């Protein structure tokens, strides 16, 4: 089943958890375990309260995005009503959340980066020896770029704006590539249910620019695997954007949020007067992202 199909059936699968639990209990009562065969640990289920971004109740909004540039000027071909209608699109409101209180299975394994998400991947199809980290450094560089050992594989120096601390960094040794939603947070928020190739793609995903961030190493270590209830960037000018991008990643990948996480997001949006219009994600953007994920599910498998 591809990623798009997984997202469509996600809620249906969760709804079956209770039935599965009951069935497993019945089975355990009627079948004697073998003395010679080691039995796998029984799945652990708990009722949990969590939130997801509500992608089902779409809103209508007017946009001036570049994809609608061909209708962004009045002409004899368009009446005023036609013009307004032409730029109206369906959007997901990232600040509208759905509360769930359901029986869910706990991750059967504790989080381990290399086991569950793999490593930075070197994609040979781009005709370079750069891995994902190097490609992001090149993408975000604003100055003259240099490489180590005379080979264009490992980035050495350049100029990067760290949005978290709001400062500039000139050496790659002081840069870490941060996952906007950290790998452990993603794992605990639902990624543990994915197969390895989907998790590895998540770890190396460059299809959404704000999925991977070139950040100051010290600041990224301060963030760690924390959600917004435990960490908010010290750069005040970036806080609203940070929350918008956090929610966008959670939406794209269908990840859960804890009650304290959404409470912290709500409070920060209110405290810093974040513009609600900035917290919109068009239906087309969401479809494009999920199609891109689905099209690249074999990325890690092809480049091991």
Short mmCIF file of C-alpha atoms in Angstrom, two decimals:
data_model
loop_
_atom_site.label_atom_id
_atom_site.label_comp_id
_atom_site.label_asym_id
_atom_site.label_seq_id
_atom_site.Cartn_x
_atom_site.Cartn_y
_atom_site.Cartn_z
CA UNK A 1 0.00 0.00 0.00
CA UNK A 2 1.44 3.38 -0.96
CA UNK A 3 1.79 6.37 1.37
CA UNK A 4 -1.33 8.16 0.07
CA UNK A 5 -3.46 5.05 0.64
CA UNK A 6 -1.97 4.61 4.11
CA UNK A 7 -3.05 8.13 5.03
CA UNK A 8 -6.61 7.50 3.78
CA UNK A 9 -7.01 4.31 5.80
CA UNK A 10 -5.14 5.52 8.88
CA UNK A 11 -8.20 6.33 10.94
CA UNK A 12 -9.92 3.11 9.86
CA UNK A 13 -6.95 1.08 11.08
CA UNK A 14 -6.91 2.84 14.45
CA UNK A 15 -10.60 2.10 14.81
CA UNK A 16 -9.88 -1.62 14.55
CA UNK A 17 -7.39 -1.59 17.43
CA UNK A 18 -10.06 -2.40 20.02
CA UNK A 19 -11.33 -5.33 17.97
CA UNK A 20 -7.78 -6.61 17.51
CA UNK A 21 -7.15 -6.36 21.23
CA UNK A 22 -10.24 -8.34 22.06
CA UNK A 23 -9.31 -11.00 19.52
CA UNK A 24 -5.79 -11.32 20.92
CA UNK A 25 -7.16 -11.78 24.42
CA UNK A 26 -9.51 -14.54 23.27
CA UNK A 27 -6.71 -16.28 21.41
CA UNK A 28 -4.45 -16.15 24.45
CA UNK A 29 -7.12 -17.83 26.53
CA UNK A 30 -7.66 -20.74 24.16
CA UNK A 31 -4.16 -21.53 22.84
CA UNK A 32 -1.41 -22.86 25.09
CA UNK A 33 2.03 -21.32 24.42
CA UNK A 34 4.72 -23.68 23.26
CA UNK A 35 7.44 -24.55 25.77
CA UNK A 36 10.03 -24.79 23.01
CA UNK A 37 9.14 -21.73 20.97
CA UNK A 38 9.74 -18.19 22.23
CA UNK A 39 6.58 -16.14 22.10
CA UNK A 40 6.74 -12.51 20.90
CA UNK A 41 5.65 -9.96 23.49
CA UNK A 42 1.97 -9.16 23.37
CA UNK A 43 1.10 -5.73 21.96
CA UNK A 44 0.44 -3.09 24.59
CA UNK A 45 -2.63 -0.89 24.11
CA UNK A 46 -3.65 2.21 26.03
CA UNK A 47 -6.38 4.78 25.72
CA UNK A 48 -4.75 8.04 24.70
CA UNK A 49 -5.87 11.57 24.02
CA UNK A 50 -4.14 13.14 21.04
CA UNK A 51 -4.73 15.63 18.25
CA UNK A 52 -4.28 15.72 14.49
CA UNK A 53 -4.51 18.63 12.07
CA UNK A 54 -8.05 18.56 10.66
CA UNK A 55 -7.61 18.04 6.93
CA UNK A 56 -11.21 16.98 6.26
CA UNK A 57 -12.94 20.32 6.83
CA UNK A 58 -11.41 22.44 4.08
CA UNK A 59 -11.86 26.20 3.99
CA UNK A 60 -12.07 28.53 1.03
CA UNK A 61 -9.42 31.24 0.82
CA UNK A 62 -8.11 33.79 -1.63
CA UNK A 63 -4.47 33.41 -2.51
CA UNK A 64 -1.89 35.44 -4.38
CA UNK A 65 0.52 32.53 -4.66
CA UNK A 66 2.85 32.24 -7.68
CA UNK A 67 0.95 29.23 -9.00
CA UNK A 68 -1.95 31.60 -9.70
CA UNK A 69 0.13 34.34 -11.28
CA UNK A 70 -1.58 33.96 -14.65
CA UNK A 71 -4.84 35.31 -13.19
CA UNK A 72 -3.40 37.92 -10.86
CA UNK A 73 -4.04 40.88 -13.12
CA UNK A 74 -7.39 42.17 -14.35
CA UNK A 75 -7.94 42.04 -18.09
CA UNK A 76 -10.87 42.30 -20.49
CA UNK A 77 -11.00 38.51 -20.34
CA UNK A 78 -11.92 38.51 -16.64
CA UNK A 79 -14.77 40.25 -14.87
CA UNK A 80 -14.24 41.23 -11.23
CA UNK A 81 -16.35 38.27 -10.07
CA UNK A 82 -14.44 35.87 -12.30
CA UNK A 83 -11.14 37.22 -11.01
CA UNK A 84 -12.09 36.72 -7.37
CA UNK A 85 -13.43 33.24 -8.08
CA UNK A 86 -10.29 32.29 -10.01
CA UNK A 87 -7.99 32.86 -7.06
CA UNK A 88 -10.12 31.13 -4.45
CA UNK A 89 -8.62 27.83 -3.37
CA UNK A 90 -9.37 25.15 -0.80
CA UNK A 91 -7.04 25.23 2.19
CA UNK A 92 -6.36 23.28 5.36
CA UNK A 93 -6.37 25.48 8.43
CA UNK A 94 -3.29 24.33 10.36
CA UNK A 95 -4.78 25.78 13.54
CA UNK A 96 -7.88 23.59 13.39
CA UNK A 97 -7.30 20.28 15.17
CA UNK A 98 -9.26 17.10 15.74
CA UNK A 99 -9.28 15.58 19.22
CA UNK A 100 -9.02 11.78 19.46
CA UNK A 101 -9.51 9.63 22.54
CA UNK A 102 -8.82 6.14 21.32
CA UNK A 103 -7.26 2.81 22.14
CA UNK A 104 -3.87 2.85 20.45
CA UNK A 105 -0.93 0.49 20.42
CA UNK A 106 2.32 1.57 22.02
CA UNK A 107 5.51 1.39 19.89
CA UNK A 108 6.85 -2.15 20.27
CA UNK A 109 10.47 -0.96 20.21
CA UNK A 110 12.19 1.98 21.81
CA UNK A 111 13.38 4.59 19.33
CA UNK A 112 16.78 4.01 17.70
CA UNK A 113 17.88 6.43 14.97
CA UNK A 114 19.89 4.11 12.72
CA UNK A 115 17.60 1.12 13.14
CA UNK A 116 14.38 2.96 12.41
CA UNK A 117 15.37 5.89 10.17
CA UNK A 118 18.74 4.94 8.72
CA UNK A 119 21.39 7.48 7.78
CA UNK A 120 21.98 10.40 5.43
CA UNK A 121 21.64 9.03 1.89
CA UNK A 122 23.95 9.71 -1.05
CA UNK A 123 21.75 9.85 -4.13
CA UNK A 124 23.85 8.80 -7.16
CA UNK A 125 21.20 10.07 -9.57
CA UNK A 126 22.20 13.69 -8.90
CA UNK A 127 25.72 13.09 -10.30
CA UNK A 128 27.43 14.25 -7.09
CA UNK A 129 29.02 12.53 -4.11
CA UNK A 130 26.97 14.62 -1.68
CA UNK A 131 24.63 13.07 0.86
CA UNK A 132 21.43 14.68 2.13
CA UNK A 133 23.26 16.79 4.70
CA UNK A 134 25.58 18.24 2.06
CA UNK A 135 22.73 18.91 -0.37
CA UNK A 136 20.82 20.87 2.29
CA UNK A 137 23.95 22.88 3.13
CA UNK A 138 24.37 23.73 -0.55
CA UNK A 139 20.68 24.62 -0.86
CA UNK A 140 20.75 26.99 2.11
CA UNK A 141 24.15 28.56 1.47
CA UNK A 142 24.16 32.33 0.88
CA UNK A 143 27.88 32.90 0.26
CA UNK A 144 30.96 31.43 -1.36
CA UNK A 145 31.00 27.68 -0.83
CA UNK A 146 34.10 25.56 -0.27
CA UNK A 147 34.53 21.79 0.04
CA UNK A 148 37.01 19.65 1.96
CA UNK A 149 39.87 17.80 0.30
CA UNK A 150 39.25 19.35 -3.09
CA UNK A 151 36.25 17.10 -3.71
CA UNK A 152 32.69 18.36 -3.90
CA UNK A 153 31.44 15.85 -1.34
CA UNK A 154 31.73 17.41 2.11
CA UNK A 155 30.87 21.09 2.52
CA UNK A 156 33.48 23.04 4.50
CA UNK A 157 32.65 26.74 4.60
CA UNK A 158 29.92 29.05 3.37
CA UNK A 159 27.33 31.40 4.83
CA UNK A 160 24.16 30.21 6.50
CA UNK A 161 21.38 32.02 8.33
CA UNK A 162 20.34 30.01 11.37
CA UNK A 163 16.63 30.83 11.83
CA UNK A 164 16.46 29.41 15.36
CA UNK A 165 19.00 31.72 16.97
CA UNK A 166 18.81 34.40 14.29
CA UNK A 167 22.52 34.46 13.57
CA UNK A 168 24.92 33.71 10.72
CA UNK A 169 27.30 30.74 10.62
CA UNK A 170 30.27 30.42 8.26
CA UNK A 171 31.62 26.90 8.87
CA UNK A 172 29.75 23.66 8.34
CA UNK A 173 31.22 22.24 11.54
CA UNK A 174 28.92 24.60 13.42
CA UNK A 175 25.86 23.55 11.44
CA UNK A 176 23.54 20.64 12.12
CA UNK A 177 20.71 19.67 9.79
CA UNK A 178 17.61 19.65 11.95
CA UNK A 179 14.42 17.77 11.21
CA UNK A 180 11.69 20.32 11.84
CA UNK A 181 9.75 17.54 13.58
CA UNK A 182 12.59 15.52 15.15
CA UNK A 183 12.93 11.85 14.27
CA UNK A 184 12.12 10.62 17.78
CA UNK A 185 9.07 12.86 17.99
CA UNK A 186 7.92 11.56 14.59
CA UNK A 187 8.50 7.97 15.71
CA UNK A 188 6.45 8.41 18.88
CA UNK A 189 3.78 10.36 16.96
CA UNK A 190 3.00 7.56 14.54
CA UNK A 191 6.07 6.91 12.37
CA UNK A 192 6.75 3.69 14.29
CA UNK A 193 3.85 2.21 12.29
CA UNK A 194 5.51 2.96 8.94
CA UNK A 195 7.82 0.60 7.13
CA UNK A 196 11.55 1.30 7.08
CA UNK A 197 11.63 2.85 3.61
CA UNK A 198 9.02 5.44 4.57
CA UNK A 199 10.88 6.36 7.75
CA UNK A 200 14.19 6.58 5.87
CA UNK A 201 12.58 8.86 3.29
CA UNK A 202 11.26 11.03 6.13
CA UNK A 203 14.80 11.31 7.49
CA UNK A 204 16.13 12.39 4.06
CA UNK A 205 13.13 14.27 2.69
CA UNK A 206 13.91 17.45 0.76
CA UNK A 207 10.59 17.76 -1.08
CA UNK A 208 9.37 20.30 1.49
CA UNK A 209 12.03 22.93 2.13
CA UNK A 210 11.15 23.47 5.77
CA UNK A 211 11.33 19.76 6.58
CA UNK A 212 15.13 20.01 6.99
CA UNK A 213 16.71 23.14 8.45
CA UNK A 214 20.36 24.29 8.50
CA UNK A 215 20.66 25.29 12.14
CA UNK A 216 23.34 26.32 14.60
CA UNK A 217 24.67 23.14 16.21
CA UNK A 218 24.37 24.46 19.76
CA UNK A 219 20.80 25.63 19.24
CA UNK A 220 19.81 22.37 17.57
CA UNK A 221 21.19 20.44 20.53
CA UNK A 222 19.09 22.62 22.81
CA UNK A 223 16.03 21.63 20.79
CA UNK A 224 16.86 17.93 20.72
CA UNK A 225 13.69 15.89 20.20
CA UNK A 226 11.44 18.42 21.94
CA UNK A 227 8.02 19.54 20.73
CA UNK A 228 6.84 23.18 21.08
CA UNK A 229 5.73 22.55 24.66
CA UNK A 230 9.39 22.08 25.59
CA UNK A 231 11.25 24.17 23.00
CA UNK A 232 10.58 27.36 21.04
CA UNK A 233 13.39 29.09 19.08
CA UNK A 234 14.85 32.11 20.88
CA UNK A 235 14.60 34.14 17.66
CA UNK A 236 11.31 35.94 18.27
CA UNK A 237 10.90 36.89 14.61
CA UNK A 238 10.88 33.22 13.61
CA UNK A 239 8.54 31.77 16.20
CA UNK A 240 5.31 32.05 14.18
CA UNK A 241 7.02 30.61 11.10
CA UNK A 242 8.47 27.81 13.21
CA UNK A 243 5.04 26.77 14.46
CA UNK A 244 3.56 27.00 10.98
CA UNK A 245 6.26 24.71 9.60
CA UNK A 246 5.94 22.31 12.54
CA UNK A 247 2.21 21.96 11.88
CA UNK A 248 2.75 21.61 8.12
CA UNK A 249 5.10 18.65 8.64
CA UNK A 250 2.66 17.05 11.08
CA UNK A 251 -0.10 17.47 8.48
CA UNK A 252 1.87 16.19 5.49
CA UNK A 253 3.00 13.03 7.26
CA UNK A 254 -0.17 12.46 9.31
CA UNK A 255 1.56 12.67 12.70
CA UNK A 256 -0.18 13.02 16.06
CA UNK A 257 0.20 15.82 18.58
CA UNK A 258 -0.06 15.66 22.36
CA UNK A 259 -2.47 17.88 24.34
CA UNK A 260 0.45 19.83 25.85
CA UNK A 261 1.93 20.28 22.38
CA UNK A 262 -1.21 21.86 20.88
CA UNK A 263 -1.77 23.95 24.02
CA UNK A 264 1.74 25.40 23.71
CA UNK A 265 1.22 26.09 20.01
CA UNK A 266 -2.09 27.83 20.68
CA UNK A 267 -0.64 29.93 23.48
CA UNK A 268 2.38 31.00 21.43
CA UNK A 269 0.20 31.92 18.44
CA UNK A 270 -1.88 34.13 20.74
CA UNK A 271 1.05 35.62 22.65
CA UNK A 272 2.99 36.59 19.52
CA UNK A 273 -0.03 37.68 17.46
CA UNK A 274 0.76 35.23 14.68
CA UNK A 275 -1.25 35.91 11.53
CA UNK A 276 -3.85 33.13 11.07
CA UNK A 277 -3.58 33.56 7.29
CA UNK A 278 -0.01 32.28 7.48
CA UNK A 279 -1.30 29.00 8.90
CA UNK A 280 -2.92 27.82 5.70
CA UNK A 281 -1.86 24.90 3.57
CA UNK A 282 -3.63 24.50 0.26
CA UNK A 283 -5.26 21.25 -0.71
CA UNK A 284 -3.07 21.20 -3.81
CA UNK A 285 0.10 21.65 -1.75
CA UNK A 286 -0.92 18.74 0.47
CA UNK A 287 -1.73 16.52 -2.49
CA UNK A 288 1.55 17.43 -4.19
CA UNK A 289 3.54 16.62 -1.06
CA UNK A 290 1.91 13.25 -0.53
CA UNK A 291 2.25 12.34 -4.19
CA UNK A 292 5.93 13.28 -4.01
CA UNK A 293 6.37 11.05 -0.98
CA UNK A 294 4.61 8.20 -2.71
CA UNK A 295 6.74 8.63 -5.83
CA UNK A 296 9.97 8.47 -3.83
CA UNK A 297 9.27 5.65 -1.39
CA UNK A 298 12.04 3.54 -2.94
CA UNK A 299 14.65 6.31 -2.56
CA UNK A 300 16.47 4.73 0.36
CA UNK A 301 16.15 1.21 -1.00
CA UNK A 302 17.78 2.24 -4.30
CA UNK A 303 20.64 4.07 -2.61
CA UNK A 304 21.69 1.74 0.20
#
